[in-house]
Coordinates of N, CA, C and O in Angstrom, one line a residue:
X149 N -184.7 73.5 75.4 CA -184.6 74.4 74.4 C -183.5 74.5 73.4 O -182.2 73.7 74.2
X150 N -183.0 73.7 72.1 CA -182.4 73.5 71.7 C -182.5 74.7 70.5 O -183.2 75.3 70.1
X151 N -181.1 74.9 70.1 CA -180.2 76.3 69.2 C -180.1 75.1 68.2 O -179.0 74.7 68.0
X152 N -180.4 75.4 67.4 CA -179.8 74.1 65.6 C -179.8 75.8 64.8 O -180.3 76.3 64.6
X153 N -178.5 75.7 64.0 CA -178.0 76.7 62.8 C -178.9 76.3 61.1 O -178.7 74.8 61.2
X154 N -180.5 75.8 60.2 CA -180.4 75.4 59.9 C -180.0 75.5 58.6 O -180.4 77.3 58.0
X155 N -180.0 74.5 57.6 CA -179.9 76.0 56.3 C -180.7 76.0 55.8 O -182.7 75.7 55.4
X156 N -180.8 76.6 53.7 CA -182.5 76.4 53.1 C -182.8 75.3 52.8 O -184.0 75.1 52.4
X157 N -181.7 74.3 52.4 CA -181.8 73.0 52.0 C -182.1 71.6 53.0 O -182.3 70.4 53.5
X158 N -182.8 72.1 54.2 CA -182.7 71.4 55.8 C -183.2 70.2 56.0 O -184.0 70.1 54.8
X159 N -183.3 68.8 56.2 CA -184.1 67.1 55.6 C -185.8 68.0 56.9 O -186.7 67.2 56.3
X160 N -185.9 68.7 56.7 CA -186.6 68.7 57.9 C -186.4 69.0 59.4 O -186.0 68.3 60.0
X161 N -187.6 70.2 59.2 CA -187.0 70.6 61.8 C -186.9 69.4 62.2 O -187.2 68.5 63.2
X162 N -188.5 68.6 62.0 CA -189.2 67.3 62.6 C -188.2 66.2 62.1 O -187.3 65.0 63.7
X163 N -187.3 65.6 61.1 CA -186.5 65.2 61.5 C -184.8 65.4 61.9 O -184.7 64.6 62.3
X164 N -184.8 67.4 61.9 CA -183.1 67.4 63.3 C -183.6 66.5 63.8 O -182.6 66.5 65.3
X165 N -184.6 67.5 64.6 CA -185.3 67.0 66.5 C -184.8 65.4 66.2 O -184.3 65.0 67.4
X166 N -185.2 64.4 65.1 CA -185.5 63.0 65.5 C -183.5 62.5 65.2 O -183.1 62.2 66.9
X167 N -183.1 63.4 65.0 CA -182.0 62.3 64.2 C -180.7 63.5 65.8 O -179.9 63.1 65.7
X168 N -180.4 64.7 65.2 CA -179.4 65.5 66.3 C -179.7 65.3 67.2 O -178.5 65.5 68.6
X169 N -181.2 65.5 68.2 CA -181.4 64.6 69.3 C -181.5 64.0 70.1 O -182.0 63.7 70.8
X170 N -181.8 62.2 69.1 CA -182.9 61.2 69.3 C -183.9 62.0 70.4 O -183.9 60.9 70.9
X171 N -184.4 62.4 70.1 CA -186.2 63.2 70.2 C -186.8 62.9 69.5 O -186.7 62.6 68.8
X172 N -188.4 61.8 70.0 CA -189.2 61.9 69.5 C -190.1 63.2 68.8 O -190.8 64.0 69.8
X173 N -190.2 63.9 68.1 CA -190.1 65.1 67.8 C -192.7 65.1 67.8 O -192.9 66.6 67.9
X174 N -192.9 64.2 68.5 CA -194.5 64.5 68.3 C -194.9 63.9 69.7 O -195.8 63.6 70.4
X175 N -193.8 63.8 70.4 CA -193.7 64.8 71.7 C -194.6 65.7 72.3 O -194.9 66.7 71.2
X176 N -194.6 65.6 73.4 CA -195.3 67.4 74.0 C -194.7 68.3 74.4 O -194.4 69.4 75.0
X177 N -192.9 68.6 73.9 CA -192.4 68.9 73.7 C -192.4 70.5 72.4 O -192.6 70.4 71.3
X178 N -191.9 72.1 73.4 CA -191.6 72.7 71.6 C -190.5 72.7 71.4 O -189.2 73.0 72.5
X179 N -190.2 72.4 70.7 CA -188.5 72.8 69.5 C -188.1 74.2 68.8 O -189.0 74.4 68.0
X180 N -187.3 74.6 69.6 CA -186.9 76.0 69.0 C -184.9 76.1 68.2 O -184.6 75.5 68.8
X181 N -185.3 77.2 67.5 CA -184.3 77.1 66.4 C -184.0 77.9 65.8 O -184.9 79.2 66.1
X182 N -183.3 78.5 65.8 CA -182.0 79.8 65.7 C -181.4 79.8 64.4 O -181.0 79.1 63.9
X183 N -182.1 80.4 63.5 CA -180.9 80.9 61.8 C -179.8 81.6 62.4 O -179.6 82.3 63.7
X184 N -178.4 81.7 61.2 CA -177.6 80.9 61.9 C -177.3 83.4 62.7 O -176.2 83.9 62.5
X185 N -177.4 84.6 62.0 CA -177.4 85.8 62.0 C -178.8 86.6 63.9 O -178.4 87.1 63.8
X186 N -179.0 84.7 63.5 CA -180.3 85.0 65.3 C -181.3 86.3 64.8 O -181.2 86.7 65.8
X187 N -181.6 86.6 63.7 CA -182.9 87.2 63.5 C -183.7 86.4 63.0 O -184.9 87.0 63.2
X188 N -183.9 85.8 62.9 CA -184.9 85.0 62.8 C -184.9 83.2 64.1 O -184.2 82.7 63.8
X189 N -186.6 83.4 64.2 CA -186.3 82.2 65.6 C -187.8 81.0 64.6 O -188.9 81.3 64.3
X190 N -187.5 80.1 64.9 CA -188.9 78.6 64.2 C -189.1 78.4 65.1 O -188.0 77.5 65.8
X191 N -189.7 78.3 65.6 CA -191.0 76.7 66.8 C -191.4 75.6 66.0 O -192.5 76.1 65.5
X192 N -191.4 74.4 66.8 CA -192.3 73.1 65.9 C -192.8 72.8 67.4 O -191.4 72.3 67.9
X193 N -194.1 72.7 67.3 CA -194.3 71.8 68.0 C -195.9 70.8 67.8 O -196.4 71.4 66.5
X194 N -195.5 69.3 68.3 CA -197.5 69.0 67.6 C -197.9 68.5 68.4 O -198.1 68.8 69.5
X195 N -199.4 68.6 67.7 CA -200.5 68.7 68.6 C -201.3 67.7 67.3 O -200.9 66.5 66.5
X196 N -203.1 66.6 67.6 CA -202.7 65.7 67.7 C -203.4 65.1 66.9 O -202.9 64.9 65.2
X197 N -203.3 66.5 65.7 CA -204.0 66.8 63.8 C -202.3 67.2 63.3 O -202.4 67.1 62.5
X198 N -201.6 67.2 63.8 CA -199.9 68.2 63.3 C -199.1 68.4 63.9 O -199.8 69.0 64.9
X199 N -198.7 69.7 63.0 CA -198.0 70.0 63.8 C -198.5 71.5 63.0 O -199.3 71.4 62.0
X200 N -197.6 72.7 65.0 CA -197.7 73.7 64.4 C -196.0 74.3 64.2 O -195.1 73.7 64.5
X201 N -196.2 74.9 63.4 CA -194.5 76.1 62.5 C -195.0 77.4 63.2 O -195.4 77.9 61.9
X202 N -193.9 78.4 63.6 CA -194.5 79.6 63.7 C -193.1 80.5 63.8 O -192.2 79.2 63.5
X203 N -192.9 80.5 63.3 CA -191.6 81.5 62.9 C -191.7 82.2 62.9 O -192.6 83.1 62.6
X204 N -190.7 83.6 63.0 CA -190.7 84.4 63.6 C -189.6 85.6 63.2 O -188.4 85.0 63.6
X205 N -188.9 86.5 62.5 CA -188.0 87.0 62.0 C -188.1 88.0 62.6 O -189.2 89.7 61.6
X206 N -187.1 89.4 62.1 CA -186.9 90.3 63.1 C -186.1 91.5 61.9 O -185.1 90.5 61.2
X207 N -186.5 92.2 61.8 CA -186.1 92.7 60.2 C -184.8 93.4 60.5 O -184.4 94.6 59.7
X208 N -184.7 94.2 61.5 CA -183.4 95.3 62.1 C -182.5 94.6 63.0 O -181.7 95.9 63.7
X209 N -183.0 93.5 63.6 CA -182.2 93.7 65.5 C -182.0 91.8 65.4 O -182.8 90.8 64.1
X210 N -181.4 91.5 66.1 CA -180.8 90.3 66.9 C -181.7 89.9 68.3 O -182.2 90.5 68.7
X211 N -182.0 88.7 68.3 CA -182.2 88.5 69.5 C -182.2 87.9 70.6 O -182.4 88.7 72.0
X212 N -180.4 87.9 70.4 CA -179.1 88.1 71.4 C -177.6 88.3 70.9 O -177.9 87.8 69.7
X213 N -176.8 88.8 71.2 CA -175.8 89.2 71.1 C -174.6 88.1 71.1 O -174.8 86.9 71.9
X214 N -173.8 87.8 70.9 CA -172.6 87.2 70.5 C -172.1 86.5 71.6 O -171.4 87.6 73.0

């Protein structure tokens, strides 16, 4: 699992996986990203017909504390 603080103007989560972690975003791994406030998670997964992007944001709490 990886966490990365992403900005609104990010180059794309698949590009982050490829450039920052030197991994192929189209292999069978699940890439997880966490927002700066730790209230949002994004998951990127490749399937034969394209990427699946899942997103979950908590409104009143965080996924973990500092």
